[in-house]
């Protein structure tokens, strides 16, 4: 498509402005996280990085007292990672299997059941959070990773996407596999899963980010600092900002924020490649 | 090596639609049987019933005298080639061919021998490491055939395997399939809607219409003695000409169109209304005045090797097609003098369409 120079220039200007608009707050948070708390307190948010990078990040990562809790950022990152991965992997597996049953097995009520699953999209976590909490509490799963992850891994969205994808897989593949002596489990593992790699990557990315950013559920579920996720940790640090007569921990709160954003960004960057590669490969 | 026997095989879908109305058929060992018919005639359904991909709602299908109605597709010892190849896109061609063997618990060494042998027969040796999408349509179909032959099944089933290929490749692959089948001597059932494929490949042809086998026979039998008007019109290209006719009182002639009299050698009652069928290639062009039939030319199509002329047989008749070898320069409206050998005239019942 032909584009005039002016057009190219204006497009890029808009693009760059948009990018700056998105990146600037993150940059300011980063720059401010590298100063002493006294400096930030006196001079406000900083645009240029200071000299306290290692000092601040080191303290927040490895020293529990820096976050005013009994948990280091490294532990919180680990918890978030467990939650994010468990959440995403669990959702992918459960929704793949649910969709497989709905699409490939002729059982009564398959269609109504699908719509029941689909209808749960209308109900956000917050609606069922009290009964869910009750169930988890009765099962004795409060303050465990299982309790943190298990109630969240059923996914109507994932089931829906996998269902749509399976329906687009030609029936002849199933028939060829049947003639080749592949039973339902073999067909699923040997044919369907490899064909779904792109879908799996896409859903994994989305779900990991959603899981990583979970706030309300982990907050309710965990009373033990050791199980805090980093998103809760940020909140705790901000909470402690105005407690006592000390100078607020602005740089450390910012440092925690920056660290909380890095893993999802990495996941998106890494899996995006796979995702695009998968798209290109199946397209041909 | 195997025989396939169908005994009143029927298929009724759960919505009540009867796709196959009871077919009796015995396919001999090593025979190449072709199911041919228009879309929706049930030919693919019948093939899929033999494969086990569709249930048999009544009657029996046996492979080697063993009833397979309730046998899973994988246990029927058959292999199928699909129209759209149905290759596993994420596996390379080697794995595509090996997959069925793997599932049947063959050792790696055995699989390797068999796959390489099949690849050699099908000239795919250089392509084993590639994925199906890196191959052309013809090569893909060969991989699909490779997947079928590595297992050395009792029966090959082909479901319109050449429909996705271009015309030239289709001719090549047709020969290749015929060649391969003869070499391996495997009982085969082949579904197609293309009558040229049907005629050239078949040892025996089954013309299907509306879930019924209209005629079963060798291609030449079917061409020469079509059992019904449907078969007569379906087999042969251009299609047979059909004209309304009336048998004369002396039973020696039949009148078609605007009083054209044709000789008749049938045992048939006088004065009966019939449908007269004449193949375009059986109309003979004679010198002016010598033929019984005089018809004007409406249109001419020159194909080089042959010429098709569409003739006016009078106001009550459709165009009649004439097919002549070589090139002919006819003018529009030119009167041609024609005749038909008496043994090339087909008569069909007006009501039932059955051959008389």
XYZ file of N, CA and C in Angstrom, chain A residues 34-278:
735
model
N 14.870 4.159 42.410
C 16.323 4.080 42.548
C 16.898 5.259 43.342
N 16.053 5.887 44.126
C 16.534 6.964 44.991
C 16.312 6.568 46.457
N 16.892 7.322 47.347
C 16.615 7.071 48.774
C 15.216 7.590 49.080
N 14.630 7.044 50.147
C 13.264 7.453 50.441
C 13.197 8.909 50.883
N 14.255 9.370 51.520
C 14.251 10.778 51.936
C 14.213 11.684 50.711
N 15.005 11.333 49.703
C 15.091 12.153 48.495
C 13.739 12.221 47.791
N 13.095 11.053 47.644
C 11.796 11.016 46.968
C 10.758 11.786 47.781
N 10.846 11.637 49.107
C 9.895 12.319 49.971
C 10.013 13.830 49.845
N 11.254 14.292 49.724
C 11.465 15.737 49.638
C 11.184 16.289 48.239
N 11.598 15.542 47.204
C 11.582 16.092 45.851
C 10.488 15.534 44.945
N 9.669 14.607 45.460
C 8.591 14.054 44.628
C 9.108 13.008 43.649
N 8.254 12.663 42.703
C 8.606 11.640 41.732
C 9.793 12.086 40.898
N 10.636 11.100 40.527
C 11.856 11.422 39.802
C 11.791 10.917 38.369
N 12.383 11.693 37.472
C 12.412 11.261 36.081
C 13.706 10.544 35.750
N 14.792 10.923 36.413
C 16.084 10.291 36.128
C 16.466 9.333 37.241
N 17.046 8.180 36.887
C 17.418 7.187 37.900
C 18.459 7.730 38.859
N 18.379 7.266 40.098
C 19.370 7.647 41.078
C 20.383 6.542 41.285
N 21.082 6.580 42.417
C 22.207 5.668 42.635
C 21.845 4.493 43.533
N 20.592 4.419 43.986
C 20.246 3.447 45.014
C 19.632 2.165 44.469
N 19.842 1.884 43.164
C 19.202 0.735 42.532
C 19.468 -0.560 43.297
N 20.764 -0.871 43.465
C 21.117 -2.152 44.098
C 20.687 -2.191 45.549
N 20.887 -1.056 46.199
C 20.499 -0.944 47.596
C 19.013 -1.256 47.803
N 18.170 -0.568 47.027
C 16.723 -0.720 47.201
C 16.225 -2.092 46.780
N 16.656 -2.510 45.580
C 16.152 -3.786 45.066
C 16.678 -4.946 45.895
N 17.939 -4.827 46.311
C 18.519 -5.874 47.151
C 17.736 -6.022 48.442
N 17.440 -4.882 49.055
C 16.732 -4.913 50.325
C 15.346 -5.532 50.161
N 14.657 -5.102 49.130
C 13.284 -5.575 48.963
C 13.238 -7.052 48.607
N 14.254 -7.474 47.833
C 14.260 -8.874 47.403
C 14.568 -9.831 48.554
N 15.550 -9.455 49.343
C 16.063 -10.468 50.278
C 15.810 -10.162 51.749
N 15.367 -8.948 52.046
C 15.240 -8.574 53.442
C 13.763 -8.393 53.778
N 13.238 -9.311 54.611
C 11.812 -9.293 54.914
C 11.397 -8.002 55.600
N 12.277 -7.430 56.417
C 11.899 -6.246 57.186
C 11.652 -5.051 56.274
N 12.246 -5.094 55.078
C 12.096 -3.956 54.170
C 10.653 -3.780 53.736
N 9.868 -4.893 53.722
C 8.478 -4.785 53.284
C 7.535 -4.669 54.456
N 8.072 -4.513 55.623
C 7.256 -4.378 56.822
C 6.504 -5.663 57.134
N 6.852 -6.735 56.484
C 6.165 -7.995 56.759
C 7.186 -9.021 57.168
N 6.777 -10.286 57.081
C 7.728 -11.340 57.403
C 8.080 -12.133 56.138
N 7.993 -11.472 55.012
C 8.197 -12.183 53.753
C 9.014 -11.305 52.814
N 9.940 -11.906 52.077
C 10.752 -11.140 51.138
C 10.062 -11.116 49.779
N 10.491 -10.181 48.945
C 9.912 -10.077 47.604
C 10.160 -11.349 46.814
N 11.308 -11.958 47.042
C 11.621 -13.200 46.327
C 10.584 -14.269 46.644
N 10.202 -14.364 47.904
C 9.179 -15.348 48.273
C 7.830 -14.991 47.668
N 7.533 -13.704 47.647
C 6.256 -13.291 47.072
C 6.233 -13.540 45.566
N 7.370 -13.295 44.920
C 7.456 -13.582 43.485
C 7.236 -15.069 43.238
N 7.828 -15.877 44.103
C 7.652 -17.316 43.969
C 6.176 -17.698 44.125
N 5.529 -17.133 45.136
C 4.105 -17.418 45.339
C 3.277 -17.010 44.130
N 3.587 -15.824 43.625
C 2.852 -15.353 42.447
C 3.081 -16.282 41.268
N 4.330 -16.747 41.144
C 4.668 -17.635 40.045
C 3.871 -18.938 40.164
N 3.809 -19.464 41.386
C 3.029 -20.692 41.596
C 1.570 -20.449 41.236
N 1.051 -19.336 41.714
C -0.351 -19.036 41.429
C -0.570 -18.847 39.929
N 0.287 -18.044 39.303
C 0.137 -17.753 37.870
C 0.238 -19.017 37.039
N 1.268 -19.834 37.310
C 1.465 -21.049 36.524
C 0.355 -22.057 36.799
N 0.053 -22.263 38.085
C -0.994 -23.230 38.439
C -2.315 -22.821 37.820
N -2.603 -21.563 37.916
C -3.835 -21.001 37.375
C -3.905 -21.222 35.868
N -2.820 -20.837 35.169
C -2.826 -20.915 33.705
C -2.802 -22.367 33.229
N -1.887 -23.170 33.789
C -1.776 -24.565 33.348
C -3.051 -25.328 33.686
N -3.542 -25.108 34.907
C -4.785 -25.765 35.315
C -5.925 -25.417 34.387
N -6.049 -24.137 34.070
C -7.143 -23.716 33.202
C -7.018 -24.324 31.829
N -5.790 -24.335 31.292
C -5.591 -24.905 29.953
C -5.985 -26.377 29.962
N -5.501 -27.127 30.944
C -5.779 -28.573 30.961
C -7.268 -28.835 31.140
N -7.869 -28.174 32.136
C -9.290 -28.419 32.412
C -10.146 -28.028 31.215
N -9.867 -26.869 30.640
C -10.757 -26.430 29.568
C -10.539 -27.249 28.297
N -9.297 -27.708 28.066
C -9.072 -28.583 26.905
C -9.864 -29.870 27.049
N -9.820 -30.425 28.243
C -10.504 -31.703 28.428
C -12.015 -31.525 28.372
N -12.491 -30.431 28.951
C -13.935 -30.178 28.913
C -14.394 -30.010 27.471
N -13.636 -29.225 26.711
C -14.014 -28.991 25.318
C -13.932 -30.287 24.518
N -12.933 -31.111 24.813
C -12.786 -32.395 24.111
C -14.036 -33.246 24.319
N -14.487 -33.292 25.574
C -15.690 -34.079 25.867
C -16.892 -33.512 25.124
N -17.019 -32.200 25.139
C -18.204 -31.588 24.538
C -18.229 -31.779 23.030
N -17.062 -31.644 22.399
C -17.039 -31.683 20.939
C -17.030 -33.118 20.408
N -16.277 -33.999 21.031
C -16.037 -35.296 20.407
C -16.856 -36.448 20.956
N -17.529 -36.251 22.068
C -18.295 -37.365 22.606
C -19.767 -37.044 22.539
N -20.519 -37.982 21.961
C -21.952 -37.759 21.860
C -22.599 -38.249 23.137
N -22.813 -37.370 24.068
C -23.545 -37.782 25.257
C -24.721 -36.838 25.442
N -25.715 -37.333 26.145
C -26.916 -36.531 26.344
C -26.536 -35.251 27.085
N -27.227 -34.194 26.775
C -27.039 -32.924 27.465
C -25.706 -32.253 27.177
N -24.976 -32.737 26.169
C -23.695 -32.103 25.854
C -23.893 -30.627 25.523
N -24.907 -30.362 24.723
C -25.138 -28.980 24.309
C -25.616 -28.121 25.484
N -26.660 -28.568 26.208
C -27.064 -27.769 27.381
C -25.920 -27.567 28.365
N -25.130 -28.628 28.576
C -24.019 -28.492 29.523
C -23.034 -27.434 29.056
N -22.787 -27.427 27.745
C -21.878 -26.404 27.246
C -22.419 -25.016 27.546
N -23.713 -24.849 27.337
C -24.284 -23.510 27.565
C -24.292 -23.154 29.051
N -24.422 -24.176 29.893
C -24.313 -23.906 31.328
C -22.908 -23.389 31.641
N -21.910 -24.078 31.085
C -20.536 -23.626 31.303
C -20.367 -22.208 30.773
N -20.930 -22.019 29.571
C -20.761 -20.715 28.934
C -21.433 -19.618 29.759
N -22.575 -19.955 30.345
C -23.325 -18.956 31.112
C -22.541 -18.490 32.335
N -21.650 -19.341 32.842
C -20.890 -18.935 34.025
C -19.949 -17.777 33.709
N -19.749 -17.506 32.417
C -18.972 -16.318 32.047
C -19.611 -15.064 32.628
N -20.935 -15.141 32.794
C -21.652 -13.965 33.279
C -21.406 -13.723 34.762
N -20.897 -14.745 35.445
C -20.719 -14.623 36.879
C -19.247 -14.435 37.220
N -18.834 -13.261 37.570
C -17.441 -13.069 37.939
C -17.144 -13.712 39.284
N -15.872 -13.870 39.564
C -15.430 -14.488 40.811
C -16.100 -13.850 42.027
N -16.248 -12.550 41.990
C -16.752 -11.819 43.154
C -18.126 -12.307 43.573
N -18.933 -12.778 42.579
C -20.285 -13.213 42.895
C -20.262 -14.455 43.770
N -19.320 -15.338 43.480
C -19.322 -16.612 44.208
C -18.204 -16.672 45.240
N -17.675 -15.521 45.579
C -16.473 -15.564 46.401
C -16.772 -16.055 47.818
N -17.940 -15.711 48.356
C -18.247 -16.141 49.721
C -18.464 -17.655 49.790
N -19.366 -18.196 48.917
C -19.508 -19.663 48.954
C -18.188 -20.383 48.639
N -17.422 -19.868 47.692
C -16.157 -20.514 47.369
C -15.250 -20.531 48.593
N -15.218 -19.424 49.287
C -14.379 -19.338 50.482
C -14.822 -20.373 51.499
N -16.155 -20.482 51.641
C -16.724 -21.426 52.604
C -16.292 -22.862 52.276
N -16.393 -23.190 50.982
C -16.021 -24.544 50.545
C -14.553 -24.799 50.847
N -13.719 -23.858 50.437
C -12.283 -24.039 50.625
C -11.944 -24.128 52.118
N -12.615 -23.296 52.914
C -12.356 -23.313 54.347
C -12.751 -24.661 54.949
N -13.923 -25.183 54.514
C -14.380 -26.473 55.040
C -13.472 -27.618 54.628
N -12.861 -27.465 53.458
C -11.938 -28.503 53.012
C -10.581 -28.364 53.688
N -10.435 -27.355 54.488
C -9.173 -27.142 55.197
C -8.056 -26.694 54.276
N -8.403 -25.968 53.247
C -7.402 -25.579 52.265
C -6.994 -24.113 52.360
N -7.449 -23.426 53.411
C -7.011 -22.034 53.575
C -5.503 -22.022 53.775
N -4.875 -21.001 53.265
C -3.428 -20.875 53.398
C -2.653 -22.048 52.786
N -3.192 -22.578 51.679
C -2.414 -23.567 50.918
C -2.422 -23.141 49.453
N -1.425 -23.627 48.714
C -1.405 -23.349 47.265
C -2.606 -23.975 46.584
N -2.961 -25.198 47.022
C -4.124 -25.877 46.429
C -5.365 -25.013 46.567
N -5.600 -24.516 47.762
C -6.766 -23.696 48.001
C -6.726 -22.410 47.191
N -5.523 -21.947 46.956
C -5.349 -20.704 46.206
C -5.697 -20.905 44.725
N -5.323 -22.069 44.213
C -5.424 -22.293 42.764
C -6.697 -23.043 42.371
N -6.983 -24.136 43.067
C -8.021 -25.071 42.632
C -9.377 -24.428 42.334
N -9.885 -23.570 43.218
C -11.231 -23.033 42.948
C -11.280 -22.124 41.721
N -10.131 -21.763 41.183
C -10.133 -20.802 40.075
C -9.919 -21.437 38.712
N -9.591 -22.757 38.689
C -9.091 -23.251 37.397
C -10.171 -23.685 36.421
N -11.424 -23.732 36.817
C -12.467 -23.985 35.819
C -12.596 -22.726 34.973
N -12.616 -22.909 33.644
C -12.610 -21.727 32.792
C -13.625 -21.841 31.673
N -14.631 -21.001 31.736
C -15.620 -20.995 30.658
C -15.004 -20.421 29.385
N -14.203 -19.381 29.542
C -13.563 -18.762 28.377
C -12.696 -19.778 27.657
N -11.836 -20.448 28.428
C -10.938 -21.432 27.830
C -11.717 -22.543 27.154
N -12.734 -23.051 27.822
C -13.548 -24.123 27.247
C -14.164 -23.664 25.936
N -14.650 -22.452 25.952
C -15.272 -21.917 24.739
C -14.273 -21.840 23.585
N -13.088 -21.296 23.847
C -12.092 -21.159 22.772
C -11.651 -22.520 22.247
N -11.416 -23.455 23.157
C -10.991 -24.778 22.703
C -12.113 -25.482 21.927
N -13.332 -25.258 22.390
C -14.461 -25.872 21.665
C -14.492 -25.360 20.229
N -14.384 -24.034 20.085
C -14.416 -23.465 18.737
C -13.278 -24.027 17.896
N -12.108 -24.160 18.528
C -10.962 -24.663 17.788
C -11.170 -26.120 17.362
N -11.621 -26.950 18.271
C -11.815 -28.366 17.937
C -12.835 -28.538 16.826
N -13.855 -27.678 16.869
C -14.869 -27.800 15.827
C -14.302 -27.470 14.458
N -13.213 -26.707 14.416
C -12.612 -26.364 13.125
C -11.641 -27.446 12.651
N -11.334 -28.414 13.511
C -10.446 -29.500 13.083
C -11.249 -30.447 12.196
N -10.740 -30.752 10.981
C -11.527 -31.583 10.071
C -11.854 -32.955 10.668
N -13.088 -33.410 10.451
C -13.508 -34.717 10.959
C -12.652 -35.847 10.412
N -12.135 -35.628 9.195
C -11.349 -36.699 8.569
C -10.123 -37.049 9.406
N -9.585 -36.069 10.124
C -8.426 -36.369 10.964
C -8.803 -37.378 12.040
N -9.977 -37.171 12.625
C -10.453 -38.099 13.639
C -10.656 -39.474 13.017
N -11.257 -39.476 11.826
C -11.544 -40.748 11.168
C -10.253 -41.460 10.783
N -9.305 -40.695 10.268
C -8.017 -41.294 9.903
C -7.356 -41.882 11.148
N -7.440 -41.158 12.254
C -6.824 -41.645 13.486
C -7.534 -42.900 13.981
N -8.860 -42.918 13.824
C -9.591 -44.123 14.231
C -9.153 -45.321 13.405
N -8.983 -45.104 12.108
C -8.536 -46.202 11.246
C -7.104 -46.600 11.586
N -6.338 -45.631 12.051
C -4.956 -45.920 12.438
C -4.880 -46.547 13.829
N -6.015 -46.815 14.411
C -6.023 -47.524 15.676
C -5.793 -46.649 16.899
N -6.053 -45.355 16.767
C -5.878 -44.476 17.917
C -7.201 -44.373 18.668
N -7.188 -44.709 19.941
C -8.383 -44.558 20.765
C -8.554 -43.106 21.169
N -9.573 -42.821 21.972
C -9.854 -41.433 22.356
C -8.678 -40.738 23.037
N -7.978 -41.464 23.895
C -6.886 -40.821 24.631
C -5.691 -40.581 23.705
N -5.368 -41.585 22.900
C -4.286 -41.429 21.927
C -4.577 -40.254 20.985
N -5.801 -40.208 20.487
C -6.155 -39.145 19.549
C -5.957 -37.779 20.198
N -6.382 -37.676 21.444
C -6.261 -36.416 22.163
C -4.785 -36.026 22.310
N -3.980 -36.978 22.754
C -2.584 -36.652 23.044
C -1.748 -36.526 21.776
N -1.964 -37.445 20.825
C -1.107 -37.468 19.634
C -1.511 -36.460 18.570
N -2.796 -36.189 18.472
C -3.259 -35.359 17.360
C -3.750 -33.999 17.852
N -4.704 -34.040 18.785
C -5.374 -32.794 19.150
C -4.457 -31.829 19.904
N -3.709 -32.362 20.879
C -2.851 -31.472 21.668
C -1.786 -30.809 20.784
N -1.060 -31.573 19.957
C -0.074 -30.888 19.106
C -0.699 -29.870 18.160
N -1.913 -30.147 17.698
C -2.561 -29.194 16.797
C -2.988 -27.934 17.538
N -3.178 -28.076 18.854
C -3.691 -26.943 19.632
C -2.588 -26.064 20.198
N -1.330 -26.333 19.871
C -0.227 -25.623 20.519
C -0.428 -24.105 20.488
N -0.861 -23.607 19.360
C -1.078 -22.165 19.239
C -2.138 -21.682 20.214
N -3.225 -22.418 20.238
C -4.319 -22.061 21.145
C -3.849 -22.142 22.589
N -3.083 -23.203 22.891
C -2.607 -23.384 24.261
C -1.739 -22.187 24.646
N -0.837 -21.791 23.752
C 0.043 -20.658 24.048
C -0.783 -19.405 24.288
N -1.773 -19.182 23.429
C -2.579 -17.964 23.555
C -3.317 -17.950 24.893
N -3.956 -19.066 25.205
C -4.737 -19.105 26.440
C -3.809 -19.065 27.652
N -2.649 -19.716 27.517
C -1.694 -19.690 28.621
C -1.260 -18.253 28.928
N -0.929 -17.499 27.891
C -0.511 -16.099 28.104
C -1.579 -15.330 28.856
N -2.791 -15.401 28.308
C -3.876 -14.616 28.895
C -4.101 -15.031 30.347
N -4.156 -16.344 30.545
C -4.494 -16.842 31.874
C -3.368 -16.601 32.877
N -2.122 -16.685 32.412
C -1.018 -16.420 33.336
C -1.100 -14.990 33.853
N -1.337 -14.074 32.952
C -1.405 -12.666 33.356
C -2.584 -12.438 34.302
N -3.719 -13.044 33.956
C -4.892 -12.910 34.823
C -4.596 -13.493 36.205
N -3.982 -14.687 36.203
C -3.665 -15.351 37.464
C -2.674 -14.553 38.291
N -1.655 -14.047 37.638
C -0.631 -13.253 38.309
C -1.238 -12.034 38.973
N -2.211 -11.441 38.298
C -2.803 -10.206 38.792
C -3.960 -10.429 39.751
N -4.273 -11.694 40.083
C -5.347 -11.954 41.040
C -5.062 -11.212 42.346
N -6.053 -10.559 42.843
C -5.851 -9.797 44.077
C -6.823 -10.228 45.171
N -8.115 -10.159 44.839
C -9.127 -10.372 45.866
C -9.059 -11.784 46.458
N -8.956 -12.779 45.584
C -8.992 -14.164 46.043
C -7.791 -14.500 46.938
N -6.579 -14.215 46.497
C -5.440 -14.501 47.383
C -5.523 -13.708 48.683
N -6.064 -12.513 48.625
C -6.157 -11.694 49.819
C -7.058 -12.361 50.861
N -8.168 -12.934 50.367
C -9.086 -13.619 51.272
C -8.512 -14.938 51.761
N -7.872 -15.632 50.835
C -7.449 -16.999 51.076
C -6.249 -17.106 52.002
N -5.410 -16.069 52.004
C -4.147 -16.192 52.717
C -4.123 -15.229 53.884
N -3.967 -15.789 55.056
C -3.747 -14.949 56.227
C -2.284 -15.059 56.635
N -1.624 -16.033 56.070
C -0.222 -16.278 56.380
C 0.659 -15.479 55.420
N 1.512 -14.622 55.968
C 2.390 -13.799 55.124
C 3.191 -14.622 54.140
N 3.525 -15.857 54.549
C 4.379 -16.690 53.708
C 3.729 -17.002 52.364
N 2.410 -16.857 52.287
C 1.709 -17.188 51.042
C 1.305 -15.937 50.262
N 1.732 -14.791 50.727
C 1.378 -13.563 50.009
C 1.929 -13.578 48.600
N 1.094 -13.138 47.681
C 1.604 -12.940 46.319
C 2.126 -11.513 46.222
N 2.854 -11.250 45.159
C 3.510 -9.941 45.060
C 2.485 -8.825 44.901
N 1.354 -9.138 44.288
C 0.331 -8.098 44.105
C -0.208 -7.665 45.471
N -0.408 -8.649 46.350
C -0.834 -8.311 47.714
C 0.295 -7.566 48.424
N 1.523 -8.037 48.196
C 2.688 -7.423 48.825
C 2.778 -5.938 48.538
N 2.526 -5.556 47.308
C 2.570 -4.134 46.957
C 1.582 -3.371 47.822
N 0.392 -3.936 47.898
C -0.648 -3.294 48.676
C -0.207 -3.142 50.144
N 0.439 -4.212 50.677
C 0.876 -4.161 52.064
C 1.919 -3.054 52.263
N 2.826 -2.953 51.304
C 3.860 -1.934 51.439
C 3.245 -0.537 51.383
N 2.300 -0.356 50.465
C 1.651 0.953 50.399
C 0.886 1.239 51.691
N 0.245 0.170 52.187
C -0.462 0.336 53.457
C 0.458 0.868 54.543
N 1.680 0.336 54.523
C 2.605 0.699 55.597
C 3.212 2.076 55.372
N 2.898 2.669 54.204
C 3.500 3.964 53.894
C 3.190 4.999 54.969
N 1.955 5.001 55.412
C 1.539 6.091 56.273
C 1.452 5.675 57.734
N 1.887 4.440 57.971
C 1.854 3.987 59.360
C 3.084 4.494 60.094
N 2.943 4.785 61.347
C 4.079 5.237 62.150
C 4.545 6.601 61.686
N 5.539 7.051 62.265
C 6.002 8.397 61.944
C 7.159 8.398 60.952
N 7.413 7.218 60.363
C 8.592 7.162 59.501
C 8.367 7.836 58.161
N 9.440 8.043 57.479
C 9.346 8.530 56.107
C 8.852 7.369 55.247
N 7.828 7.593 54.403
C 7.246 6.484 53.630
C 8.278 5.792 52.738
N 7.989 4.488 52.454
C 8.899 3.639 51.693
C 8.653 3.759 50.188
N 8.487 4.958 49.691
C 8.144 5.088 48.265
C 9.051 4.282 47.336
N 10.382 4.450 47.428
C 11.230 3.745 46.444
C 11.045 2.239 46.492
N 10.855 1.679 47.701
C 10.723 0.226 47.781
C 9.376 -0.239 47.226
N 8.355 0.559 47.454
C 7.052 0.216 46.875
C 7.132 0.219 45.355
N 7.826 1.241 44.838
C 7.998 1.284 43.377
C 8.801 0.087 42.890
N 9.843 -0.250 43.624
C 10.680 -1.380 43.221
C 9.847 -2.659 43.153
N 8.988 -2.821 44.152
C 8.125 -4.005 44.177
C 7.182 -4.007 42.963
N 6.654 -2.847 42.648
C 5.755 -2.726 41.495
C 6.464 -3.139 40.216
N 7.684 -2.598 40.068
C 8.452 -2.934 38.855
C 8.667 -4.436 38.778
N 9.045 -5.029 39.905
C 9.307 -6.468 39.899
C 8.042 -7.261 39.607
N 6.916 -6.744 40.075
C 5.663 -7.455 39.835
C 5.288 -7.447 38.362
N 5.738 -6.437 37.636
C 5.339 -6.368 36.221
C 6.252 -7.201 35.319
N 7.461 -7.492 35.813
C 8.416 -8.144 34.909
C 7.999 -9.555 34.458
N 7.618 -10.462 35.371
C 7.284 -11.819 34.907
C 6.167 -11.878 33.870
N 5.045 -11.177 34.073
C 4.025 -11.231 33.011
C 4.549 -10.723 31.674
N 5.363 -9.679 31.741
C 5.925 -9.147 30.500
C 6.784 -10.218 29.830
N 7.622 -10.893 30.634
C 8.467 -11.945 30.074
C 7.626 -13.056 29.447
N 6.591 -13.470 30.150
C 5.736 -14.538 29.619
C 5.141 -14.126 28.286
N 4.643 -12.902 28.242
C 4.046 -12.443 26.993
C 5.089 -12.430 25.883
N 6.269 -11.896 26.191
C 7.307 -11.796 25.156
C 7.728 -13.185 24.661
N 7.977 -14.081 25.608
C 8.457 -15.415 25.222
C 7.381 -16.189 24.463
N 6.174 -16.213 25.011
C 5.139 -17.032 24.392
C 4.579 -16.406 23.124
N 4.688 -15.092 23.059
C 4.232 -14.425 21.844
C 4.957 -14.985 20.631
N 6.260 -15.226 20.816
C 7.048 -15.783 19.705
C 6.493 -17.125 19.277
N 6.267 -17.986 20.266
C 5.704 -19.306 19.974
C 4.354 -19.177 19.303
N 3.613 -18.253 19.862
C 2.252 -18.005 19.405
C 2.261 -17.618 17.928
N 3.114 -16.646 17.597
C 3.193 -16.182 16.213
C 3.737 -17.291 15.318
N 4.762 -17.991 15.817
C 5.351 -19.081 15.048
C 4.293 -20.146 14.753
N 3.538 -20.475 15.774
C 2.476 -21.459 15.607
C 1.468 -21.017 14.570
